Amino acid sequence: MKAIGITKSLPTSDKNCFIAFETEKPMPEDHDLLVKIHAVSVNPVDYKVRQNAAKDEELDEPKILGWDAAGIVEAVGNEVSNFKVGDEVYYSGEYDRPGCNAEFQLIDSRIAGHKPSNLSFAEASAMPLTSLTAWEAIFDRLRLRKNGESGKKLLIIGGAGGVGSIAIQIAKKLTNIEVIATASREETSNWCKKLGADVIVNHHELTQEMESANITEVDYILNFSDTDMHWDAMAKLIKPQGQICSIVENKDPLDLNKLKNKSASFHWEFMFTRSLFKTEDMIAQHKILEELRLLFEEGSLKSTAYKTYEGLDTDVFREVHEFQESGKSIGKNVISYI
Amino acid sequence: MKAIGITKSLPTSDKNCFIAFETEKPMPEDHDLLVKIHAVSVNPVDYKVRQNAAKDEELDEPKILGWDAAGIVEAVGNEVSNFKVGDEVYYSGEYDRPGCNAEFQLIDSRIAGHKPSNLSFAEASAMPLTSLTAWEAIFDRLRLRKNGESGKKLLIIGGAGGVGSIAIQIAKKLTNIEVIATASREETSNWCKKLGADVIVNHHELTQEMESANITEVDYILNFSDTDMHWDAMAKLIKPQGQICSIVENKDPLDLNKLKNKSASFHWEFMFTRSLFKTEDMIAQHKILEELRLLFEEGSLKSTAYKTYEGLDTDVFREVHEFQESGKSIGKNVISYI
């Protein structure tokens, strides 16, 4: 099968930052599905791994990147009970296994879901990683209650990005909370409004912006942007006993004491935790993807695919990674193989 | 009335670190109770405020310290509905109001409870601050479920201290969780066992100690000891998606990223948050104290009073503060006025 990978961590300005190669089509065992991939999407994790996985020395074998994908099941392992050959699936993969930048891929059936029938493969491939991240952050970390948050306020920092775009929808549709989303350009601001955000504020000068919007404090904060940059603002804006969740590693030490007098909580959300540690509740991700499927099918949630590219091709990946790294990306960037 | 206070932050080696003085007996308004104090207990917050409140310049008027108290209601404000004159009460007070190191004190009735009838004033005064801290940490921050944690593990760092001593009891009696408590001396170790801890480990070399006890990870951690010192061990021992709660401010910056891959959560518990910010759910502390009262009365919980001193007297306070500062204190130190 054809695959695209890296042997060295190179900038996208380098023509050789991705290489195409032939490798053996893998065989599914145990819980695995063999999936013929139709479309994939690119997330920040893709370029972060590209930038760091082979920084110090060249790899002996190319590493196949890519996590979000949608495709058709070609074969199943012995332990698989929830999927059969021919099923259309979508999933966000595992951090420590070969990725979806290839014609075929093995994926643990406990973290895959049936593709929403009303979404194309491209539209579906845009969703798993960001939706799982947003869902886990909202329901497993912050613990918002379904239909139980009216009167409460949620601040989403980085509303127009991949995770922000689906988090706005999930929070609005499923919890009745008031959503304040940050966006700094007209285009991203309109995008957030269209997705359902009640209030838009600029994340430059966040505390002043919130003051102008007459919002002194919020019950919950989801940070999908720079954790260091927004730390002081988050500490100031969070209500006593409030909950903050972030998905972005901090670079410098943070003053955790700023949350002390408020008895506030800080949660990390890392979508790969369940599969990486093979937690007892790993199957939760399968269930979440199935629940999301129904929400897409009934029209409550919309795919956040914004730009679509074509071809399992090194130049295409180079272009998408470059755009993603620029920070100007809105919603999701998708690459259709077929 | 007689009161004891400080005008300067002085070490306990200084005879003048506390001064006795006469001041007007206050009048209750609105939600306040006027309480004739029968006994108080001393917590780390007492000496921390003594050490810091008048560090830079002498105060014009003496500051009355002291939070935990038990006594009898002498008069009530207009808004009080849950207490009447003559009621025996226990409470842990407010951070920013005059304390209980005095004959009388005003206390907001929304954060007071009826004294357990089977406890003496001295035994009761030992309990409010530590019990509220432990309760909020266990149920409001870590969110353990009553009778719902069998098969799960809770590590309590600092098991023999004031908060640890009641946290062990609450966790064991109300949640069915397995409790691993840390203690480093024979006396403290026996005390923790008597309170119900299932396993005792030494907090020096915590990770090795846990390894020797064959416990590789825990679902929850309550840290009532040095947050900086135990950070790496907590990050290592916490389960993926686990919950850590601390009550002790860190001194140096902490590497929060150590919890990232596990999607772990960090909660602060500060017992004064509700009263300091006058949160909407401030009345929760009254309800918790009433629930605790029933648990004391039915014998499910025991007072953790360990040493009792006598007299509203500067030398007594000096002695108790000194002992409390030494870090050798077990359970609670109580001062009986009457």
XYZ file of C-alpha atoms in Angstrom:
676
model
C 0.000 0.000 0.000
C 1.015 3.620 -0.438
C 1.879 5.654 2.638
C 3.274 9.065 3.480
C 5.680 9.553 6.337
C 8.637 11.385 7.777
C 12.158 10.208 8.524
C 13.362 13.559 9.795
C 11.667 16.540 11.446
C 11.829 19.164 8.700
C 10.046 22.490 8.142
C 7.297 22.627 5.523
C 9.542 24.894 3.450
C 11.621 21.753 2.781
C 10.299 19.752 -0.182
C 11.366 16.531 1.547
C 9.507 17.118 4.770
C 7.178 14.277 3.737
C 8.150 11.209 1.722
C 5.895 8.763 -0.117
C 6.729 5.059 0.136
C 5.326 1.560 -0.290
C 4.781 -0.676 2.726
C 2.921 -3.872 3.506
C -0.822 -3.686 4.105
C -1.280 -4.633 7.786
C -3.431 -7.533 9.058
C -6.042 -6.998 11.796
C -5.810 -9.032 15.014
C -7.823 -9.056 18.252
C -9.796 -5.796 18.590
C -8.472 -4.247 15.379
C -10.254 -3.134 12.243
C -8.419 -2.854 8.921
C -9.787 0.308 7.321
C -9.456 1.495 3.743
C -9.110 5.213 4.262
C -11.213 7.605 2.170
C -10.432 10.914 3.858
C -8.392 12.340 6.732
C -8.150 15.648 8.529
C -5.153 17.412 10.015
C -4.916 18.589 13.639
C -2.237 20.491 15.581
C -0.988 17.140 16.911
C 0.011 16.234 13.327
C 2.474 19.077 12.915
C 3.656 18.907 16.516
C 4.681 15.269 16.007
C 6.188 16.114 12.583
C 8.266 18.889 14.190
C 9.511 16.757 17.081
C 9.441 13.006 16.407
C 12.684 12.912 14.389
C 14.371 16.103 15.530
C 17.618 14.613 16.728
C 18.246 11.736 14.377
C 16.874 10.318 11.168
C 14.461 7.412 11.610
C 15.326 4.001 10.119
C 11.798 3.543 8.850
C 9.408 6.333 7.898
C 6.855 7.234 10.572
C 3.302 7.504 9.274
C 1.475 10.462 10.833
C -2.237 11.264 10.868
C -4.993 10.587 13.354
C -8.419 11.679 12.145
C -9.846 9.471 9.421
C -12.981 8.072 7.813
C -13.129 4.970 5.647
C -14.556 1.493 5.086
C -13.818 -1.643 7.119
C -11.988 -4.214 4.962
C -11.298 -6.890 7.587
C -11.744 -7.389 11.343
C -9.833 -9.112 14.180
C -11.225 -12.039 16.238
C -12.357 -9.925 19.172
C -14.342 -7.391 17.146
C -18.064 -7.496 17.829
C -19.281 -3.975 17.099
C -18.240 -3.679 13.414
C -18.335 -5.820 10.277
C -16.661 -5.740 6.870
C -18.160 -2.989 4.728
C -19.079 -0.681 7.640
C -18.301 2.989 7.146
C -16.311 4.257 10.144
C -14.711 7.399 11.582
C -12.127 7.599 14.354
C -9.188 9.577 15.693
C -6.712 6.766 16.174
C -4.024 6.156 18.726
C -1.039 8.296 19.566
C 1.475 5.465 19.474
C 0.454 3.485 16.350
C 1.002 4.062 12.602
C -1.262 6.846 11.387
C -3.835 7.401 8.672
C -1.652 9.140 6.099
C -1.786 5.892 4.139
C -4.175 3.805 2.048
C -4.969 1.434 4.903
C -4.700 1.514 8.698
C -5.358 -0.670 11.717
C -7.580 0.852 14.365
C -8.795 -0.495 17.707
C -12.544 -1.018 17.318
C -13.111 0.174 20.911
C -12.241 3.714 19.892
C -13.945 3.816 16.471
C -17.513 4.778 15.578
C -19.888 4.299 12.660
C -19.646 7.245 10.289
C -22.663 9.572 10.364
C -24.646 8.541 7.277
C -25.432 12.096 6.225
C -21.785 13.191 6.165
C -19.360 12.537 3.306
C -16.116 10.768 4.196
C -14.393 14.155 4.010
C -16.923 15.829 6.307
C -16.790 12.899 8.743
C -12.989 12.743 8.856
C -12.975 16.334 10.117
C -14.752 15.414 13.324
C -13.464 12.574 15.566
C -10.414 14.071 17.287
C -11.895 17.498 17.923
C -15.333 16.164 18.890
C -13.895 13.631 21.317
C -11.654 16.311 22.811
C -14.533 18.758 23.197
C -16.897 16.082 24.530
C -14.421 14.766 27.101
C -13.503 18.311 28.144
C -17.143 19.342 28.554
C -18.630 16.203 30.100
C -15.742 14.213 31.642
C -13.491 17.044 32.870
C -15.678 20.128 33.498
C -18.643 17.787 34.099
C -21.366 19.942 32.610
C -24.771 18.316 32.914
C -26.808 17.631 29.804
C -29.676 20.141 29.648
C -28.648 21.279 33.112
C -26.560 24.424 32.685
C -29.030 27.198 31.896
C -28.093 30.359 33.754
C -24.430 29.327 33.760
C -21.637 30.776 31.607
C -18.892 29.010 29.640
C -15.946 30.900 28.164
C -14.316 29.150 25.186
C -10.886 30.585 24.410
C -10.080 29.840 20.758
C -13.615 29.462 19.474
C -12.894 29.249 15.752
C -10.263 26.511 15.821
C -10.952 22.829 15.309
C -11.876 21.954 18.880
C -13.521 25.311 19.586
C -15.803 24.982 16.553
C -17.352 21.740 17.739
C -17.187 22.638 21.461
C -19.419 25.677 20.815
C -21.993 23.431 19.125
C -21.906 20.665 21.759
C -22.139 23.097 24.669
C -25.006 25.050 23.097
C -27.052 22.100 21.871
C -26.587 19.738 24.788
C -26.254 21.803 27.962
C -28.193 25.083 27.470
C -25.251 27.064 28.773
C -24.439 30.607 27.644
C -21.319 30.418 25.467
C -18.832 33.264 25.245
C -16.315 32.436 22.506
C -13.132 34.283 21.669
C -12.211 35.204 18.088
C -10.045 38.034 16.812
C -10.921 38.461 13.133
C -14.186 39.215 11.353
C -14.121 35.876 9.538
C -13.547 33.821 12.726
C -16.017 35.933 14.653
C -18.764 35.250 12.106
C -17.875 31.552 12.074
C -18.300 31.320 15.868
C -21.624 33.148 15.742
C -22.891 30.824 13.023
C -21.964 27.835 15.201
C -24.112 29.202 18.003
C -21.888 31.293 20.304
C -23.946 33.835 22.262
C -21.207 36.407 22.781
C -17.925 36.946 20.916
C -14.943 38.617 22.559
C -11.434 39.235 21.262
C -8.794 37.170 23.084
C -6.255 39.949 22.858
C -6.953 41.939 26.041
C -9.382 39.294 27.206
C -10.219 40.745 30.626
C -10.963 44.205 29.220
C -13.023 42.648 26.441
C -15.052 40.702 28.972
C -15.540 43.869 31.007
C -16.851 45.659 27.919
C -19.249 42.760 27.376
C -20.377 43.200 31.004
C -19.275 39.727 32.029
C -17.299 39.768 35.266
C -17.017 36.036 35.850
C -17.830 32.658 34.314
C -18.601 29.227 35.760
C -16.436 27.309 33.309
C -13.497 27.990 31.002
C -12.310 25.841 28.106
C -8.928 26.904 26.846
C -8.031 25.717 23.347
C -5.411 28.398 22.852
C -2.189 29.455 24.581
C -2.367 28.382 28.264
C 0.497 30.635 29.426
C -0.849 33.719 27.680
C -4.348 33.376 29.138
C -3.480 32.132 32.649
C -3.922 35.412 34.508
C -7.134 36.230 32.676
C -8.534 32.760 33.411
C -7.634 33.077 37.107
C -9.366 36.446 37.211
C -12.486 35.474 35.277
C -13.238 32.099 36.843
C -15.950 32.068 39.508
C -15.205 30.811 43.025
C -15.402 26.994 42.854
C -15.237 27.264 39.038
C -13.721 24.778 36.598
C -10.993 25.426 34.018
C -9.944 22.901 31.378
C -7.062 23.292 28.950
C -5.730 21.177 26.106
C -2.541 23.146 25.431
C 0.648 22.424 27.404
C 2.106 25.401 29.192
C 5.641 26.497 28.280
C 6.574 28.421 31.407
C 5.674 27.555 35.001
C 2.206 28.758 35.932
C 1.220 30.366 39.204
C -1.239 27.730 40.378
C -1.778 29.630 43.648
C -3.845 32.181 41.748
C -6.696 29.678 41.835
C -6.320 28.831 45.536
C -8.567 31.378 47.269
C -11.346 30.556 44.828
C -11.069 26.784 45.413
C -10.990 26.542 41.611
C -10.161 23.380 39.666
C -7.826 22.889 36.726
C -8.317 19.939 34.378
C -6.211 18.698 31.503
C -7.909 17.122 28.525
C -5.753 14.947 26.284
C -7.816 12.923 23.858
C -5.247 10.129 23.657
C -5.238 9.394 27.406
C -7.761 6.548 27.214
C -6.069 4.666 24.374
C -2.506 5.454 25.496
C -3.072 4.036 28.979
C -5.621 1.437 27.856
C -7.936 2.649 30.622
C -10.776 0.436 31.795
C -13.260 2.880 30.270
C -11.510 3.002 26.877
C -14.757 1.881 25.185
C -16.192 5.290 26.201
C -14.712 6.773 23.029
C -16.613 4.298 20.864
C -19.799 5.230 22.701
C -19.148 8.963 22.368
C -18.545 8.625 18.617
C -21.828 6.718 18.269
C -23.687 9.373 20.274
C -22.097 12.075 18.135
C -23.155 10.164 15.002
C -26.804 10.425 16.020
C -26.402 14.141 16.719
C -24.871 14.677 13.266
C -27.587 12.572 11.639
C -30.427 14.496 13.283
C -28.752 17.761 12.277
C -28.008 18.984 15.806
C -24.291 19.133 15.036
C -22.609 20.191 11.776
C -19.268 19.111 10.385
C -16.645 21.810 10.876
C -14.767 20.892 7.668
C -13.833 24.265 6.198
C -11.271 23.567 3.477
C -10.930 20.356 1.472
C -7.774 19.224 -0.323
C -7.328 16.176 -2.547
C -4.872 13.323 -2.810
C -2.653 11.094 -0.693
C 0.272 13.197 -1.820
C 3.340 14.677 -0.114
C 2.795 18.174 -1.521
C -0.779 18.235 -0.267
C 0.319 17.314 3.250
C 3.060 19.913 3.131
C 0.542 22.594 2.158
C -1.989 21.636 4.843
C 0.629 21.387 7.605
C 1.966 24.814 6.602
C -1.504 26.351 6.757
C -2.291 24.649 10.046
C 0.994 25.906 11.566
C 0.154 29.487 10.556
C -2.589 29.618 13.194
C -4.939 31.161 10.611
C -6.864 27.974 10.028
C -10.624 27.994 10.682
C -12.542 24.854 11.647
C -10.933 21.804 10.029
C -8.758 21.088 6.993
C -9.591 17.853 5.262
C -7.761 15.725 2.697
C -9.848 13.428 0.551
C -7.998 10.375 -0.849
C -10.721 8.886 -3.040
C -15.402 41.523 76.923
C -11.939 39.997 77.113
C -10.105 39.231 73.887
C -6.672 38.098 72.790
C -5.034 39.517 69.688
C -1.886 40.574 67.928
C -0.621 43.988 66.914
C 2.617 42.741 65.399
C 3.676 39.461 63.777
C 6.034 38.032 66.387
C 7.531 34.564 66.964
C 6.117 32.475 69.807
C 9.484 32.853 71.575
C 8.438 36.471 72.199
C 6.328 36.840 75.350
C 4.362 39.659 73.672
C 3.344 37.716 70.610
C -0.219 37.773 71.949
C -1.784 40.557 73.998
C -4.913 40.456 76.136
C -7.266 43.437 75.981
C -10.808 44.598 76.688
C -13.134 45.470 73.829
C -16.835 46.053 73.341
C -19.108 43.052 73.069
C -20.467 43.148 69.499
C -24.173 43.291 68.542
C -25.650 40.841 66.030
C -27.371 42.183 62.889
C -28.965 40.515 59.851
C -27.727 36.910 59.555
C -25.402 37.063 62.564
C -25.395 35.118 65.796
C -23.710 36.468 68.915
C -22.004 33.475 70.502
C -20.560 33.113 73.991
C -17.530 30.995 73.287
C -16.843 27.950 75.438
C -13.939 26.368 73.550
C -11.818 26.903 70.449
C -9.289 24.900 68.487
C -6.164 26.025 66.669
C -5.447 25.307 62.996
C -2.461 26.072 60.752
C -4.371 29.120 59.454
C -4.100 30.624 62.970
C -0.322 30.707 63.033
C -0.021 31.581 59.353
C -2.120 34.702 59.920
C -0.219 35.467 63.145
C 3.074 35.231 61.239
C 1.966 37.428 58.351
C -0.892 39.795 59.201
C 1.270 42.425 60.908
C 4.687 41.645 59.471
C 5.480 45.054 58.063
C 3.873 47.461 60.480
C 2.206 47.461 63.852
C -1.602 47.430 63.770
C -3.548 50.325 65.299
C -6.026 47.954 66.911
C -5.295 44.376 67.971
C -6.443 41.725 65.480
C -8.370 38.866 67.077
C -7.397 35.519 65.564
C -9.104 32.143 65.830
C -11.628 30.367 63.647
C -12.838 27.089 65.100
C -15.186 27.504 68.033
C -18.098 26.059 69.965
C -20.387 27.999 72.259
C -23.916 29.141 73.087
C -26.042 31.628 71.137
C -26.665 34.762 73.223
C -28.525 36.875 70.669
C -29.518 36.716 66.991
C -29.889 39.177 64.071
C -33.214 39.888 62.271
C -32.567 37.539 59.378
C -31.679 34.486 61.454
C -34.196 31.655 61.130
C -32.180 28.498 61.800
C -30.959 29.270 65.353
C -32.406 30.695 68.563
C -30.971 32.059 71.809
C -29.600 29.234 73.945
C -28.674 26.949 71.022
C -25.325 25.231 71.283
C -23.353 25.824 68.082
C -20.053 24.995 66.397
C -18.514 26.745 63.388
C -15.256 27.687 61.711
C -15.897 31.373 61.135
C -14.890 33.731 58.397
C -11.434 34.631 57.203
C -12.015 38.374 57.189
C -13.898 38.963 60.476
C -12.769 39.167 64.129
C -11.946 35.692 65.445
C -12.909 33.464 68.338
C -9.960 34.154 70.616
C -12.379 36.203 72.728
C -15.293 35.790 75.114
C -17.896 36.570 72.444
C -17.995 36.555 68.650
C -20.351 37.331 65.795
C -20.820 34.531 63.290
C -22.926 34.335 60.123
C -25.676 31.798 60.853
C -25.439 30.458 57.276
C -22.075 28.919 58.073
C -22.765 27.661 61.609
C -24.207 24.346 62.775
C -25.806 22.942 65.910
C -23.179 21.345 68.115
C -23.298 17.532 68.227
C -25.092 16.803 71.506
C -22.746 13.970 72.466
C -19.581 16.092 72.158
C -18.309 18.479 74.811
C -17.684 22.067 73.722
C -13.977 21.234 73.611
C -14.508 18.127 71.485
C -16.883 19.998 69.176
C -14.603 23.016 68.739
C -11.960 20.697 67.313
C -14.091 19.783 64.320
C -15.657 22.503 62.121
C -12.720 23.816 60.065
C -11.085 20.469 59.419
C -14.361 18.639 58.808
C -15.630 21.271 56.378
C -12.276 21.220 54.583
C -12.254 17.434 54.350
C -15.923 17.268 53.336
C -15.600 19.902 50.618
C -12.375 18.301 49.356
C -13.929 14.838 49.215
C -17.412 15.628 47.923
C -17.261 19.046 46.234
C -13.766 18.931 44.696
C -12.830 15.256 44.138
C -16.558 14.456 43.895
C -16.480 11.041 45.507
C -19.918 9.435 45.571
C -21.449 8.432 48.878
C -21.332 4.629 49.171
C -20.094 4.564 45.592
C -16.325 4.185 45.699
C -15.694 0.566 46.587
C -12.817 -0.806 44.538
C -11.319 2.669 44.261
C -8.244 3.967 46.087
C -7.682 7.280 47.881
C -4.237 8.406 49.018
C -4.285 10.892 51.907
C -0.949 12.652 52.331
C -0.688 13.885 55.913
C -3.110 11.460 57.521
C -2.479 12.297 61.174
C -2.927 16.077 60.973
C -6.155 17.897 61.723
C -7.727 17.610 58.277
C -6.253 14.166 57.574
C -7.672 12.743 60.805
C -11.265 13.577 59.903
C -10.793 12.980 56.142
C -9.816 9.355 56.842
C -13.015 8.871 58.836
C -15.334 10.595 56.348
C -13.866 8.748 53.364
C -14.039 5.352 55.085
C -17.494 5.715 56.610
C -19.279 7.460 53.766
C -17.746 6.276 50.481
C -16.410 2.721 51.001
C -13.133 3.669 49.359
C -9.800 2.085 50.272
C -7.782 4.690 52.182
C -3.990 4.793 52.081
C -2.793 7.376 54.614
C 0.712 8.673 55.101
C 2.329 8.936 58.533
C 5.978 8.836 59.511
C 6.090 8.040 63.239
C 4.739 5.139 65.239
C 2.374 7.387 67.174
C 0.894 9.007 64.053
C 0.784 5.684 62.259
C -1.262 4.096 65.059
C -3.548 7.138 65.180
C -4.324 6.819 61.439
C -5.009 3.094 61.765
C -7.355 3.715 64.677
C -9.253 6.239 62.571
C -9.819 3.619 59.894
C -7.011 3.909 57.332
C -6.525 0.611 55.456
C -2.859 1.079 54.610
C -0.206 3.328 56.146
C 2.828 4.488 54.192
C 5.631 6.831 55.139
C 5.560 10.113 53.198
C 9.326 10.309 53.069
C 10.133 8.355 49.868
C 6.463 8.142 49.050
C 6.734 6.433 45.655
C 9.055 3.718 46.966
C 6.812 3.236 49.989
C 3.801 2.809 47.721
C 5.746 0.345 45.595
C 6.565 -1.673 48.706
C 2.873 -1.653 49.581
C 2.180 -2.966 46.059
C 0.103 0.064 45.082
C 1.106 1.422 41.693
C -1.641 4.001 41.252
C -4.621 5.588 42.989
C -7.860 7.129 41.758
C -7.766 10.116 44.091
C -5.181 12.023 46.103
C -5.829 14.416 48.975
C -2.753 16.399 49.898
C -2.794 17.992 53.349
C 0.973 18.314 53.497
C 3.676 20.063 51.444
C 2.412 20.452 47.851
C 5.856 21.172 46.348
C 7.530 18.235 48.052
C 4.921 15.710 46.933
C 4.203 17.024 43.424
C 6.292 14.523 41.467
C 5.045 11.598 43.540
C 1.428 12.703 43.084
C 1.913 13.054 39.312
C 3.396 9.567 39.203
C 0.841 7.868 41.456
C -2.363 9.379 40.110
C -4.341 7.202 37.688
C -5.125 8.421 34.170
C -8.173 10.721 34.510
C -7.529 10.833 38.274
C -8.278 13.679 40.677
C -5.829 15.466 42.982
C -6.866 17.992 45.621
C -4.533 20.061 47.771
C -5.075 22.559 50.579
C -1.474 23.779 50.886
C -0.184 26.606 48.679
C 2.886 25.758 46.633
C 6.022 27.800 47.196
C 7.823 27.165 43.921
C 6.265 26.880 40.472
C 4.902 23.403 39.792
C 5.248 21.500 36.552
C 1.564 21.251 35.711
C 2.395 19.480 32.422
C 3.223 16.340 34.394
C -0.521 15.740 34.660
C -1.256 16.407 30.973
C -0.870 12.991 29.340
C -3.049 11.485 32.041
C -5.828 14.082 31.608
C -5.629 14.451 35.368
C -7.364 17.175 37.371
C -6.009 19.408 40.118
C -8.379 21.006 42.622
C -7.757 23.543 45.346
C -9.777 23.355 48.528
C -9.898 26.492 50.670
C -12.548 26.286 53.349
C -13.053 30.053 53.443
C -13.952 30.385 49.738
C -17.712 30.270 50.258
C -17.830 32.879 53.023
C -15.073 35.073 51.553
C -16.833 35.404 48.200
C -20.360 35.147 49.643
C -21.130 32.485 47.054
C -24.728 31.646 46.224
C -24.278 28.241 47.864
C -22.773 29.644 51.078
C -25.548 27.937 53.090
C -23.936 24.621 52.069
C -21.562 24.935 55.038
C -24.493 25.137 57.474
C -25.931 22.012 55.860
C -22.630 20.151 55.993
C -22.188 20.983 59.689
C -25.701 19.682 60.403
C -25.001 16.479 58.449
C -21.730 16.058 60.334
C -23.584 16.603 63.610
C -25.784 13.590 62.916
C -22.726 11.505 62.035
C -21.051 12.466 65.312
C -24.241 11.791 67.261
C -24.702 8.324 65.767
C -21.029 7.580 66.484
C -19.932 7.211 62.860
C -17.410 10.007 63.308
C -15.237 10.752 66.341
C -13.847 14.063 67.490
C -10.147 14.354 66.651
C -9.377 16.507 69.723
C -6.053 15.144 70.968
C -4.733 17.660 73.461
C -6.803 20.061 75.561
C -5.509 23.274 77.108
C -7.350 25.648 79.416
C -7.981 29.370 79.588
C -8.470 32.410 77.399
C -4.921 33.378 78.143
C -1.991 34.732 76.109
C 0.477 32.142 77.409
C -1.848 29.296 76.473
C -2.179 30.595 72.920
C 1.575 31.033 72.693
C 2.119 27.437 73.759
C -0.458 25.988 71.359
C 0.771 28.058 68.395
C 4.310 26.930 69.102
C 3.297 23.278 69.208
C 1.183 23.634 66.067
C 4.110 25.284 64.218
C 6.415 22.399 65.130
C 4.558 20.091 62.747
C 4.476 17.402 65.463
C 0.866 17.991 66.348
C -1.560 15.058 66.028
C -5.265 15.530 65.403
C -6.445 18.781 66.989
C -5.341 21.033 69.846
C -8.210 22.533 71.781
C -8.458 25.404 74.268
C -11.350 25.347 76.707
C -12.401 28.767 78.056
C -15.057 27.703 80.522
